[in-house]
Coordinates of C-alpha atoms in Angstrom, one line a residue:
Chain D
X1228 CA -1.8 17.8 5.8
X1229 CA -0.4 15.9 2.9
X1230 CA -2.7 14.5 0.2
X1231 CA -2.5 12.8 -3.2
X1232 CA -4.8 13.2 -6.2
X1233 CA -4.7 10.8 -9.1
X1234 CA -6.4 12.1 -12.2
X1235 CA -8.4 9.5 -14.0
X1236 CA -9.6 6.4 -12.2
X1237 CA -9.4 4.4 -15.5
X1238 CA -6.9 4.8 -18.3
X1239 CA -6.9 2.7 -21.4
X1240 CA -4.0 2.6 -23.9
X1241 CA -3.1 0.4 -26.9
X1242 CA -0.2 -2.0 -26.7
X1243 CA 2.9 -0.1 -27.7
X1244 CA 1.5 3.3 -26.8
X1245 CA 2.7 5.7 -24.3
X1246 CA 1.5 5.2 -20.7
X1247 CA 0.9 8.4 -18.7
X1248 CA -0.7 8.2 -15.2
X1249 CA -1.1 11.5 -13.4
X1250 CA -0.4 12.2 -9.8
X1251 CA -0.5 15.5 -7.9
X1252 CA 0.4 15.9 -4.3
X1253 CA 0.0 18.4 -1.5
X1254 CA 2.7 18.7 1.1
X1255 CA 4.0 21.5 3.3
X1256 CA 7.5 20.1 3.3
X1257 CA 9.6 18.3 0.7
X1258 CA 7.8 15.0 0.2
X1259 CA 8.8 11.4 -0.4
X1260 CA 6.7 10.1 -3.3
X1261 CA 6.0 6.5 -4.3
X1262 CA 4.3 4.6 -7.1
X1263 CA 3.0 1.2 -6.4
X1264 CA 1.4 -1.4 -8.8
X1265 CA -1.2 -3.9 -7.7
X1266 CA -2.2 -6.9 -9.9
X1267 CA -5.5 -8.5 -9.3
X1268 CA -5.7 -10.3 -6.0
X1269 CA -2.1 -9.4 -5.2
X1270 CA -0.4 -7.0 -2.8
X1271 CA 1.3 -3.8 -3.7
X1272 CA 4.6 -3.8 -5.4
X1273 CA 6.9 -0.8 -5.4
X1274 CA 7.6 0.6 -8.9
X1275 CA 9.7 3.6 -7.8
X1276 CA 10.4 6.1 -5.1
X1277 CA 11.4 9.8 -5.1
X1278 CA 13.6 10.9 -2.3
X1279 CA 14.9 14.2 -3.6
X1280 CA 18.1 12.7 -5.0
X1281 CA 17.1 13.2 -8.6
X1282 CA 13.9 14.6 -10.2
X1283 CA 13.7 11.9 -12.8
X1284 CA 13.3 8.5 -11.1
X1285 CA 13.6 5.2 -13.0
X1286 CA 11.8 2.2 -11.7
X1287 CA 11.1 -1.4 -12.6
X1288 CA 9.5 -2.7 -15.7
X1289 CA 10.5 0.4 -17.8
X1290 CA 8.5 2.9 -15.7
X1291 CA 9.8 6.3 -14.7
X1292 CA 8.4 9.3 -13.0
X1293 CA 9.4 13.0 -12.9
X1294 CA 9.1 15.1 -9.8
X1295 CA 8.0 18.7 -10.7
X1296 CA 7.9 20.9 -7.6
X1297 CA 6.4 23.9 -9.5
X1298 CA 3.5 21.7 -10.6
X1299 CA 3.4 19.6 -7.4
X1300 CA 3.2 16.6 -9.7
X1301 CA 4.8 13.1 -9.9
X1302 CA 3.4 11.6 -13.1
X1303 CA 4.3 8.0 -14.1
X1304 CA 5.2 7.2 -17.6
X1305 CA 6.3 4.3 -19.8
X1306 CA 7.2 4.7 -23.4
X1307 CA 5.6 1.6 -24.7
X1308 CA 2.8 -0.3 -23.0
X1309 CA 2.8 -4.0 -22.7
X1310 CA -0.2 -6.2 -22.0
X1311 CA 1.4 -7.3 -18.7
X1312 CA 1.2 -3.6 -17.5
X1313 CA -2.6 -3.9 -17.0
X1314 CA -3.1 -3.4 -13.3
X1315 CA -4.0 -0.8 -10.6
X1316 CA -1.5 1.9 -9.9
X1317 CA -1.3 3.9 -6.7
X1318 CA 0.6 7.1 -6.0
X1319 CA 1.5 7.7 -2.4
X1320 CA 3.2 10.5 -0.4
X1321 CA 5.0 10.7 2.9
X1322 CA 6.6 13.8 4.2
X1323 CA 7.6 13.2 7.7
X1324 CA 8.6 10.4 10.0
X1325 CA 5.5 8.7 11.4
X1326 CA 6.3 9.6 14.9
X1327 CA 6.2 13.2 13.9
X1328 CA 2.7 12.8 12.6
X1329 CA 3.3 11.8 9.0
X1330 CA 2.4 8.5 7.3
X1331 CA 2.0 7.0 3.9
X1332 CA -1.0 8.5 2.1
X1333 CA -2.4 6.8 -1.0
X1334 CA -4.2 8.2 -3.9
X1335 CA -7.4 6.5 -5.0
X1336 CA -5.7 4.6 -7.7
X1337 CA -5.7 4.4 -11.5
X1338 CA -6.7 1.2 -13.3
X1339 CA -4.7 0.8 -16.5
X1340 CA -6.1 -1.3 -19.3
X1341 CA -4.0 -2.3 -22.3
X1342 CA -5.7 -3.1 -25.6
X1343 CA -4.1 -5.5 -28.1
Chain K
X23 CA 14.2 -14.5 -1.0
X24 CA 13.3 -12.2 1.8
X25 CA 9.6 -11.6 1.8
X26 CA 6.3 -10.9 3.4
X27 CA 3.9 -13.9 3.7
X28 CA 0.3 -13.8 4.4
X29 CA -1.9 -16.8 5.4
X30 CA -4.4 -17.7 4.3
X31 CA -4.8 -16.1 0.9
X32 CA -8.5 -16.5 1.1
X33 CA -10.6 -16.7 4.2
X34 CA -14.3 -17.2 4.5
X35 CA -16.1 -16.6 7.8
X36 CA -19.6 -16.2 9.1
X37 CA -21.1 -13.1 10.4
X38 CA -20.0 -12.6 14.0
X39 CA -17.5 -15.5 14.0
X40 CA -14.0 -14.4 15.1
X41 CA -11.3 -14.7 12.5
X42 CA -7.5 -14.3 12.6
X43 CA -5.3 -13.4 9.7
X44 CA -1.6 -14.1 9.8
X45 CA 1.5 -12.2 8.5
X46 CA 5.1 -13.2 8.7
X47 CA 8.3 -11.6 7.4
X48 CA 11.8 -12.6 6.7
X49 CA 13.1 -9.1 6.1
X50 CA 13.7 -8.5 9.8
X51 CA 12.0 -5.1 9.6
X52 CA 11.1 -3.2 12.7
X53 CA 7.7 -2.1 11.5
X54 CA 4.7 -4.1 10.5
X55 CA 1.4 -2.6 9.2
X56 CA -2.1 -3.8 8.6
X57 CA -4.2 -2.2 5.9
X58 CA -7.8 -2.8 4.8
X59 CA -8.5 -2.4 1.1
X60 CA -12.1 -2.5 -0.2
X61 CA -12.9 -3.0 -3.9
X62 CA -11.6 -0.3 -6.1
X63 CA -10.3 1.7 -3.2
X64 CA -6.9 2.7 -1.8
X65 CA -5.5 0.8 1.1
X66 CA -6.6 2.2 4.5
X67 CA -4.1 1.9 7.4
X68 CA -5.6 0.2 10.4
X69 CA -2.6 0.1 12.7
X70 CA 1.1 -0.6 12.9
X71 CA 3.7 -2.0 15.3
X72 CA 7.1 -0.4 15.7
X73 CA 8.9 -3.3 17.4
X74 CA 6.5 -4.0 20.3
X75 CA 4.9 -0.5 20.3
X76 CA 1.3 -0.7 19.0
X77 CA -0.1 2.4 17.1
X78 CA -3.8 2.4 16.3
X79 CA -5.3 4.7 13.8
X80 CA -8.0 6.9 15.3
X81 CA -10.7 5.6 13.0
X82 CA -10.0 1.9 13.3
X83 CA -13.0 0.2 14.8
X84 CA -12.6 -1.6 18.2
X85 CA -13.6 -4.8 16.4
X86 CA -10.1 -5.0 14.9
X87 CA -7.2 -6.0 17.1
X88 CA -3.6 -7.0 16.5
X89 CA -0.8 -9.0 18.1
X90 CA 2.9 -9.1 17.4
X91 CA 4.4 -12.0 19.5
X92 CA 7.8 -11.6 17.9
X93 CA 9.7 -9.7 15.2
X94 CA 8.6 -12.0 12.4
X95 CA 4.9 -12.5 13.0
X96 CA 1.9 -10.2 13.3
X97 CA -1.8 -11.2 13.5
X98 CA -5.0 -9.3 12.7
X99 CA -8.0 -10.4 14.8
X100 CA -11.5 -9.4 13.8
X101 CA -13.6 -10.1 16.9
X102 CA -17.1 -10.0 15.3
X103 CA -16.9 -9.7 11.6
X104 CA -19.7 -7.8 9.9
X105 CA -20.6 -7.8 6.2
X106 CA -18.8 -4.5 5.9
X107 CA -15.5 -6.0 6.9
X108 CA -15.3 -8.1 3.8
X109 CA -12.2 -6.8 2.1
X110 CA -8.6 -7.5 1.1
X111 CA -6.3 -7.2 4.2
X112 CA -2.7 -6.3 3.4
X113 CA 0.3 -6.7 5.6
X114 CA 3.3 -4.5 5.0
X115 CA 6.7 -4.0 6.6
X116 CA 9.4 -1.3 6.7
X117 CA 12.7 -0.7 8.4
X118 CA 11.3 2.5 10.0
X119 CA 8.1 4.5 9.7
X120 CA 7.3 7.5 7.7
X121 CA 9.5 7.8 4.6
X122 CA 10.9 4.3 4.4
X123 CA 9.6 2.0 1.7
X124 CA 6.9 -0.4 2.7
X125 CA 7.0 -3.9 1.4
X126 CA 3.6 -5.6 1.0
X127 CA 2.5 -9.2 1.3
X128 CA 0.1 -10.7 -1.2
X129 CA -2.9 -10.0 0.9
X130 CA -5.8 -12.1 2.4
X131 CA -9.2 -11.7 0.9
X132 CA -11.8 -12.0 3.6
X133 CA -15.4 -13.0 2.7
X134 CA -18.1 -12.7 5.4
X135 CA -21.3 -14.8 4.9

């Protein structure tokens, strides 16, 4: 069965510093991987999605993630943090069509704080 | 803009009093999902509709029901809310299930008194 582990439930960075949010996945077949962001009292918004077309995926708001099969990782990065990036970030995996038993599996989330 | 809309954004109910949450979409997607998200936790899938086909998760309590009268609307009914049902309820849509991107609404925060 597929699973997702997000390392660090809380990450704090200074404004302008590099953002690195870690995600490791487990899947027996090539996965589809997602990063979603959730602002307080809001729904989830898709940041980016890996579909095997390219290992480096660029998303919205300056975020990107790199798929590394050998490390089973899909870490999210942003070169320079902005105050508006403070939010909860969820990594998710799906590796099969739902009617074949797969579904979107979320990690536990990482709360990003940005200090002025 | 095409979107997923949830009403109300905040709902307060009393212990044991039935409550209905609403979701509508203008994306014309085939699939509509309901998730429950408790504080500082990941969203937990309750069930989904693929067109008119209802798919319940094995661990979803019987207290939770859903209706999808047409493509655009989907409702979550909680028959007898308990204190443990207080949570954010998220509706999402996708074209197909599995690997397709899910688009989320803003959520309804349910308080049970």
